[in-house]
Structure formats: structure tokens, C-alpha cells
CSV table of C-alpha atoms in Angstrom, one decimal:
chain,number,residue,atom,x,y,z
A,1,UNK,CA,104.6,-42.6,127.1
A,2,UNK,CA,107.9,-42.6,129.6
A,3,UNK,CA,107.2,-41.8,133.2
A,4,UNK,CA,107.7,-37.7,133.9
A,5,UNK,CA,110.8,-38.6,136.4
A,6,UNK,CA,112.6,-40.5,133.6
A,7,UNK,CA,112.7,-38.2,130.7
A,8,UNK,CA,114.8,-35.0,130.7
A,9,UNK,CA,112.6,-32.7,128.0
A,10,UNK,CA,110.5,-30.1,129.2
A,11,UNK,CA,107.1,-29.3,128.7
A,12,UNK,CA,104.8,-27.2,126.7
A,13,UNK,CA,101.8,-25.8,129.0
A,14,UNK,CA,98.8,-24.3,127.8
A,15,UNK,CA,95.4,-23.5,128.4
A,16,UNK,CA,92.0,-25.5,127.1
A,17,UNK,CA,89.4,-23.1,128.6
A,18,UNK,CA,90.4,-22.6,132.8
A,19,UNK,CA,92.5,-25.5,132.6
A,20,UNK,CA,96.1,-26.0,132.2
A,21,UNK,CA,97.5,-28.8,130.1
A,22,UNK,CA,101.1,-29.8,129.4
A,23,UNK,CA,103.0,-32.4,126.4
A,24,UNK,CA,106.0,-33.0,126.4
A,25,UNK,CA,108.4,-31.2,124.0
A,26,UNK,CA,110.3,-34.3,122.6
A,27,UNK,CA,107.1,-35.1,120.4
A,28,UNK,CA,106.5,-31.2,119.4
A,29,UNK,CA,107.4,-30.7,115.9
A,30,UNK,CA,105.8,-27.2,115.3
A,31,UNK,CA,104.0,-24.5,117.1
A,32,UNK,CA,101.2,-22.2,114.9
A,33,UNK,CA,98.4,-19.6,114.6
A,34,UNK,CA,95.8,-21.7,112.5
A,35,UNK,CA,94.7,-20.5,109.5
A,36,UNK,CA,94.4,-22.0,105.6
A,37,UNK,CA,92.3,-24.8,107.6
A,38,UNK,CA,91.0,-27.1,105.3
A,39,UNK,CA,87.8,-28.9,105.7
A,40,UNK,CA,87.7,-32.2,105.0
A,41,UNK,CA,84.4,-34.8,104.7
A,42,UNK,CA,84.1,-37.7,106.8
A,43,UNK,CA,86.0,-36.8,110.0
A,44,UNK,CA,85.0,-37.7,113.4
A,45,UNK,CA,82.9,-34.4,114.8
A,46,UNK,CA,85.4,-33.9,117.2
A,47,UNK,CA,88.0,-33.0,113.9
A,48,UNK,CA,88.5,-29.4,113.1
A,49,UNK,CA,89.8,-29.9,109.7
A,50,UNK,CA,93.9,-30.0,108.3
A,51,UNK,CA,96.5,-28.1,107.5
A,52,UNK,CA,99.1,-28.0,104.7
A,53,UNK,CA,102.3,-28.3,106.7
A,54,UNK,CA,105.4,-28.2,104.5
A,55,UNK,CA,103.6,-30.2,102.1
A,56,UNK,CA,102.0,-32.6,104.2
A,57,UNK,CA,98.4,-32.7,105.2
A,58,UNK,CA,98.3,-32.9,108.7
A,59,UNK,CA,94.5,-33.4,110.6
A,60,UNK,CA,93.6,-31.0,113.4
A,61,UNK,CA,91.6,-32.1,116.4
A,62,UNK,CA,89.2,-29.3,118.4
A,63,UNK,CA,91.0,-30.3,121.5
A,64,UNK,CA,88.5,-28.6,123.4
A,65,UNK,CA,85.5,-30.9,121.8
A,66,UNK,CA,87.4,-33.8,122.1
A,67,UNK,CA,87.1,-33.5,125.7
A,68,UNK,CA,83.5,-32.3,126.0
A,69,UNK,CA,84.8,-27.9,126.7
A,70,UNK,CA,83.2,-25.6,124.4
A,71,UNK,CA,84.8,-24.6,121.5
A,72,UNK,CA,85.9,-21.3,121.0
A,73,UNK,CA,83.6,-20.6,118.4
A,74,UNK,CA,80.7,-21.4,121.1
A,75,UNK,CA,82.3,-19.3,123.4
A,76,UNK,CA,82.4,-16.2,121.4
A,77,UNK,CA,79.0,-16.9,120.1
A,78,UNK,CA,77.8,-17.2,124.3
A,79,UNK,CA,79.8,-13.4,125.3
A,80,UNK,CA,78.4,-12.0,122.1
A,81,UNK,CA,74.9,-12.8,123.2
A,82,UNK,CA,75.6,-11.8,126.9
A,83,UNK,CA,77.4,-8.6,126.1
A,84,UNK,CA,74.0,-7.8,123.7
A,85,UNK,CA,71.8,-9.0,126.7
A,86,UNK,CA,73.8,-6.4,129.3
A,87,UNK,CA,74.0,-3.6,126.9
A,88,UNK,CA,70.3,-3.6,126.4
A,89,UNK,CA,69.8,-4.0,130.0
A,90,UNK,CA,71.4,-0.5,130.8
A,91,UNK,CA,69.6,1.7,127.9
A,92,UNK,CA,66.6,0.2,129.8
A,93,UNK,CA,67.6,1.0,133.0
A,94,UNK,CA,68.6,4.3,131.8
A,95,UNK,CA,65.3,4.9,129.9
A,96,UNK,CA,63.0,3.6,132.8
A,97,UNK,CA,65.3,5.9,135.0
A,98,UNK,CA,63.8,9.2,133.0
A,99,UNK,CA,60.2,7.4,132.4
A,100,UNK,CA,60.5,7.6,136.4
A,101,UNK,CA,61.1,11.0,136.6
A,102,UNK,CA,58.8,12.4,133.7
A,103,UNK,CA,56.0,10.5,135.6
A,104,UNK,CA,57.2,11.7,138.8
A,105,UNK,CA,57.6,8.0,140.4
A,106,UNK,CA,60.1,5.8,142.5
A,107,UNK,CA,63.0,4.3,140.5
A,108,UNK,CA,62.7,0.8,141.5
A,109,UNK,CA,66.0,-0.6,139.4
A,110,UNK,CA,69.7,-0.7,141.2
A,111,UNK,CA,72.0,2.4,141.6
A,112,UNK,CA,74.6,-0.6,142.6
A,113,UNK,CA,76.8,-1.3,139.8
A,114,UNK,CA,77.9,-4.3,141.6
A,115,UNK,CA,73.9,-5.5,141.7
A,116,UNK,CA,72.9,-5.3,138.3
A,117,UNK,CA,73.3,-8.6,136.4
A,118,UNK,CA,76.2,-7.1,134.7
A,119,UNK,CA,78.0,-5.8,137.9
A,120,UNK,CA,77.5,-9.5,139.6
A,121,UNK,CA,79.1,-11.4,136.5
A,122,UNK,CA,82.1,-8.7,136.0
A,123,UNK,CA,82.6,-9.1,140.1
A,124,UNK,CA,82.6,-12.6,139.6
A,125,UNK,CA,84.0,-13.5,135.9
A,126,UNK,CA,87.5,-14.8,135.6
A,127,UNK,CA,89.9,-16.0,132.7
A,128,UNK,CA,92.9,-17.0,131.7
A,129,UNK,CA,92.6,-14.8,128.5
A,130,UNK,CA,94.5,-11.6,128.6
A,131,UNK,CA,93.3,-10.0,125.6
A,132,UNK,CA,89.7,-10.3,127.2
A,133,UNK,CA,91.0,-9.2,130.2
A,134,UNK,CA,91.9,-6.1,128.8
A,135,UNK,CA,89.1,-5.6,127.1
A,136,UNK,CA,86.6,-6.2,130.4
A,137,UNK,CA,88.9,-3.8,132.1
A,138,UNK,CA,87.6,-0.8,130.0
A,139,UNK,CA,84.5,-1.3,131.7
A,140,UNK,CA,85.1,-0.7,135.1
A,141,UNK,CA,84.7,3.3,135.5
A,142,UNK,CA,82.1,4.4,133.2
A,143,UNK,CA,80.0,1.0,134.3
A,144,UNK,CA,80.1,3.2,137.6
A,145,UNK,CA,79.6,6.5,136.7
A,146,UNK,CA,76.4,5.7,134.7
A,147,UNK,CA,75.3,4.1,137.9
A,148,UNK,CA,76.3,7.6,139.7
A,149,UNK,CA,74.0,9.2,137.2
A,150,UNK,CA,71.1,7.0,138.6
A,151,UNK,CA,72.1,8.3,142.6
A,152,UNK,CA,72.6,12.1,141.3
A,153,UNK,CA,69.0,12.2,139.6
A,154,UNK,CA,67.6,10.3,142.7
A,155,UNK,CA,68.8,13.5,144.6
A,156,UNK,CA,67.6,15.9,142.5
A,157,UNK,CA,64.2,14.4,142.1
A,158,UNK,CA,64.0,14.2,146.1
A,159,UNK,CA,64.7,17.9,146.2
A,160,UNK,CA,62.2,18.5,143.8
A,161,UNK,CA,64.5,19.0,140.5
A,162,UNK,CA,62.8,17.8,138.1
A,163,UNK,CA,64.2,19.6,134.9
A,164,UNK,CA,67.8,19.3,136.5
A,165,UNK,CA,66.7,15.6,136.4
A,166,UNK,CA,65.6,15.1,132.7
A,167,UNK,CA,68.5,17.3,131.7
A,168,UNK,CA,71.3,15.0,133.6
A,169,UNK,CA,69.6,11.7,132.3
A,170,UNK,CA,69.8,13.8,128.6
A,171,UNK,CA,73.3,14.2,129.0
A,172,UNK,CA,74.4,10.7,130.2
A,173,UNK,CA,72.7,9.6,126.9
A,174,UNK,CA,75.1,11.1,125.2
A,175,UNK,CA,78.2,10.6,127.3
A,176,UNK,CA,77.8,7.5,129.9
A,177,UNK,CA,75.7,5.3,127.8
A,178,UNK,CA,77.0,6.1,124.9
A,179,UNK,CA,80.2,4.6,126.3
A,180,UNK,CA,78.9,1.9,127.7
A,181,UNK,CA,77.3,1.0,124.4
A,182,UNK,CA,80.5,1.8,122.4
A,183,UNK,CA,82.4,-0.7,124.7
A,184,UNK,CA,79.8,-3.9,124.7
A,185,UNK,CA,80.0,-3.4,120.8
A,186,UNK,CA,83.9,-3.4,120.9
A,187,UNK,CA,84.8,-6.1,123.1
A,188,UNK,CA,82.7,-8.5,121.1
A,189,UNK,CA,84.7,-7.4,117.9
A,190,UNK,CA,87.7,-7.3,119.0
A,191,UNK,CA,87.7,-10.1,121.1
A,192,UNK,CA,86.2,-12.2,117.9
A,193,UNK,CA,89.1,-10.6,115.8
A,194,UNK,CA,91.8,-11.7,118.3
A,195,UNK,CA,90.5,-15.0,119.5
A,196,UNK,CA,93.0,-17.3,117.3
A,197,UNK,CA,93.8,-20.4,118.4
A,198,UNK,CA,97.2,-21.9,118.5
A,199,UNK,CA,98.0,-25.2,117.1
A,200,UNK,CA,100.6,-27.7,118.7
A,201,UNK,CA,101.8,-30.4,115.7
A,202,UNK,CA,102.8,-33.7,117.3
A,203,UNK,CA,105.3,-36.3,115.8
A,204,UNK,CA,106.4,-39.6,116.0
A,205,UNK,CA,110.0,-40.1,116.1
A,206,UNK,CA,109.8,-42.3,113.1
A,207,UNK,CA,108.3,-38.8,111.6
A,208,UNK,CA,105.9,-40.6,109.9
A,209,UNK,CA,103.1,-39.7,112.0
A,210,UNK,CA,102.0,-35.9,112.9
A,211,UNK,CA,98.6,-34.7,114.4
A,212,UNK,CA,97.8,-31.0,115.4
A,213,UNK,CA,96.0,-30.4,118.5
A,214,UNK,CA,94.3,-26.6,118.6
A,215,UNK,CA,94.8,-24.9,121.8
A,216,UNK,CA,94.0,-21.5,123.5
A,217,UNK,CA,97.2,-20.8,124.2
A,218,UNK,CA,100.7,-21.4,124.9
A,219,UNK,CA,101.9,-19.8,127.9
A,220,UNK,CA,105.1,-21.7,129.4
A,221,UNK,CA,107.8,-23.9,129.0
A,222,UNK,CA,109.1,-25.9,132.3
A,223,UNK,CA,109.4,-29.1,133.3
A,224,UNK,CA,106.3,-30.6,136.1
A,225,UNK,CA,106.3,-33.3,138.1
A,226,UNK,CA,103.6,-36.5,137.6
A,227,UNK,CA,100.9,-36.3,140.4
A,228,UNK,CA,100.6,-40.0,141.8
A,229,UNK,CA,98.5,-39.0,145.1
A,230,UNK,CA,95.3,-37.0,143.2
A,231,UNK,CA,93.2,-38.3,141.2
A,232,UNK,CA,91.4,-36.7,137.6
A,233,UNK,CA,88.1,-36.4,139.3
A,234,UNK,CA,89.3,-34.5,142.4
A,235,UNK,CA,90.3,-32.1,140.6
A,236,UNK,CA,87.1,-31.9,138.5
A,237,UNK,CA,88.4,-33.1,134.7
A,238,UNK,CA,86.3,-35.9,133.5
A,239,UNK,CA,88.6,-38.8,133.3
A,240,UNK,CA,89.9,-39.8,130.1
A,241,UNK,CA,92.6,-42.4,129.0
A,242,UNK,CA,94.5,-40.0,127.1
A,243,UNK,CA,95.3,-37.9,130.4
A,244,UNK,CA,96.8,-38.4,133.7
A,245,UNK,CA,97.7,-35.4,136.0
A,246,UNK,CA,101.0,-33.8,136.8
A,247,UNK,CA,101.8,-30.6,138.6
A,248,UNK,CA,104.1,-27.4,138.0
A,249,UNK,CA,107.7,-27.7,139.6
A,250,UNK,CA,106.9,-24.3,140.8
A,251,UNK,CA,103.6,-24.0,142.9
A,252,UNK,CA,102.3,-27.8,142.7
A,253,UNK,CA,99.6,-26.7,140.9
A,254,UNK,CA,97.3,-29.2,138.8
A,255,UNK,CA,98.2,-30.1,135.2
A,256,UNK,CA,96.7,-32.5,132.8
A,257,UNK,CA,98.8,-34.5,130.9
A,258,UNK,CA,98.6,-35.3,127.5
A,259,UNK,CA,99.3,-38.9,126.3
A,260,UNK,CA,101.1,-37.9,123.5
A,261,UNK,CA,101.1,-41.4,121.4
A,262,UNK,CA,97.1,-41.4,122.2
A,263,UNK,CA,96.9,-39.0,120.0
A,264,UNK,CA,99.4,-40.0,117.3
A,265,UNK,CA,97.6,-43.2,117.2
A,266,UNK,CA,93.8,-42.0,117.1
């Protein structure tokens, strides 16, 4: 592979998880949504299968299992089991919240909807993923106003309000949680439905080699500069000898670099 100051092609960047990884665009020879994926026996585990391209059968590496990230399929499988985890946590909270008030004792749980274990993560949670984004954005107001309904039957009950209680707690059954539980059952589908990953298709410039590598997704095309003063470990990546590190022309921020013929060559 030629050093980044001595070639004059730019580079594809895209994202493996929270990373950002660039190859360069003289060894790109298509750019795809994968599908028609055919699985083939004896690969290496790390092998997601092949593709018909044009006639040729070109093999597809899990990029992100090659270099120990989760694959997207385990991703989807982990948010499915949290968003199931969170939604049952709030018909819970919102059924201990009238046990409370039919027994006529303190409600112990959080009124905070940035203390429950759902309100910390969401606080906290960042991706690169706009689609899921989107998605966790939908969240934000009625996350808080079933929380309200938790601080307006709190009042009531200290003023003695018992029925005025049970009735608001009957009607944020059928409006606040009912939301809440429409919207943990959604994300998970639509975020399975949308999650496609992209494949990059690398040549040699005989053309007699190709290899596809699957990515998240492919987000820019600029030229970077190669990093010679940081290492791979400093900036937490598990060194491997198919990537060095460069950084983006625009805000010297870390890439990882692809050794193209690495690849080509596996």
C-alpha cells in the first residue's frame, strides 16, 4: 500500500460500530446494500458469505468480526432485549405506582425520568446511526410525561385524593404507557427492518482479485492525512496489521486505515 502523501485518490470513510475507517478509492470497484448473500461451507467464521457480482462470486467478510466488534446482527439482538427489559420496567413502575395508592402506601420507585435505568442509558447512549437516532428521539416527551403522571398522583395522594389518583394512573394506561409501549415495540422493528449493511467490493488492478468488506455505512468522501505521531492503542483499536491510523484533512480526527492488499490477499 502507497504512503497517504504519495497518492492523489481520495478516500471512502465509513463507520464499523463508533469508529471511523477509511480505503482508498483507487481499489473500490463497487459500492452496495447486501442482499442475495450466499452462504457458503467452509469459510473462516469471520466470512459472511458471497455475492453474485456481475457474474462473479465475490466472498464477503463481517468486517466487524474480523476485528473482534459485534456484528450487527448481535447488536440488534442486544437493543431488542434492552428495549423489552425497559418497556417492562415502566408497566411495573406504573403498576406498583397504583398498587401504592390502592394500599394507601409511599411510592418508593423514581419520578426522575433521568433516574430510571432507561433515563440514565438514553442520557448517556450515543451513535453514529441516524436512523436509530431518530427513532430514540420519539422517546423523549412522553418518557417524561409518564414520569409527570408519577409527581401528579404523588400530589393528589398527599392531599388525600385517592380516587383522583386511581383515576389518573387509569388514564395514563391508556395514553402515556400505551405510548411508551407502542414506541419500544417500534424502534426494535424498524430499526431491524432498516439496519442494512453496506458492502465496499475491493479490486486489484490486475482485476483479478475482488473481496467485499460489509460496513455500517458510508458517510464521506475526502482525502486524510496518515497519523505518524499516535499510535493504534492510544486511541483504543486493538492493533492489527491490516490497519494503521490516519486522520480527516478537516478536524484531525482519528481514522483507521485499511490495508487494502491485506485484504485482497487473505
Amino acid at each position: 500500500m502507497s504512503e497517504l502523501e504519495t497518492t492523489t485518490y481520495p478516500w471512502a470513510l465509513f463507520n464499523l460500530e463508533q469508529s471511523v475507517y477509511g480505503v482508498s478509492s483507487q481499489y473500490i470497484q463497487s459500492i452496495f446494500i447486501i442482499e442475495n448473500l450466499i452462504r457458503m461451507p467452509g469459510m473462516s467464521d469471520y466470512m459472511k458469505g458471497a455475492v453474485n457480482l456481475r457474474g462473479r462470486i465475490v466472498p464477503i467478510i463481517d468486517t466487524r468480526k474480523f476485528y473482534g466488534l459485534p456484528t450487527v446482527e448481535e447488536e440488534i439482538a442486544k437493543l431488542k432485549m434492552l428495549m423489552k427489559t425497559r418497556k417492562e420496567d415502566h408497566i411495573n413502575w406504573l403498576n406498583e405506582l397504583e398498587n401504592s395508592v390502592l394500599d394507601k402506601r409511599e411510592f418508593k420507585l423514581t419520578t426522575d425520568p433521568h433516574a430510571c435505568a432507561f433515563g440514565k442509558w438514553y442520557d448517556h447512549f450515543e451513535t453514529n446511526d441516524l436512523t436509530l437516532n431518530h427513532l430514540l428521539k420519539k422517546f423523549d416527551a412522553p418518557h417524561k410525561q409518564i414520569h409527570a403522571v408519577g409527581v401528579e398522583v404523588r400530589n393528589l395522594v398527599d392531599k388525600g385524593e385517592y380516587d383522583k389518583a386511581s383515576e389518573t394512573i387509569n388514564k395514563a394506561k391508556n395514553r402515556e404507557l400505551k405510548k411508551m409501549i407502542n414506541l419500544f415495540n417500534s424502534l426494535c422493528r424498524e430499526y431491524s427492518d432498516t439496519k442494512r449493511e453496506v458492502v465496499i467490493v475491493l479490486e486489484d488492478s490486475t482485476g483479478s482479485k475482488e473481496i467485499g468488506l460489509t460496513v455500517d455505512e458510508v458517510f464521506a468522501i475526502e482525502p486524510i492525512e496518515e497519523d505518524r505521531e499516535t499510535t493504534l492503542d492510544s486511541v483504543t483499536h486493538q492493533s492489527h496489521e491490516s490497519l494503521f491510523l490516519g486522520k480527516r484533512s478537516k478536524d484531525g480526527s482519528p481514522v483507521f486505515i485499511l490495508d487494502e492488499q491485506y485484504f485482497l490477499n487473505l
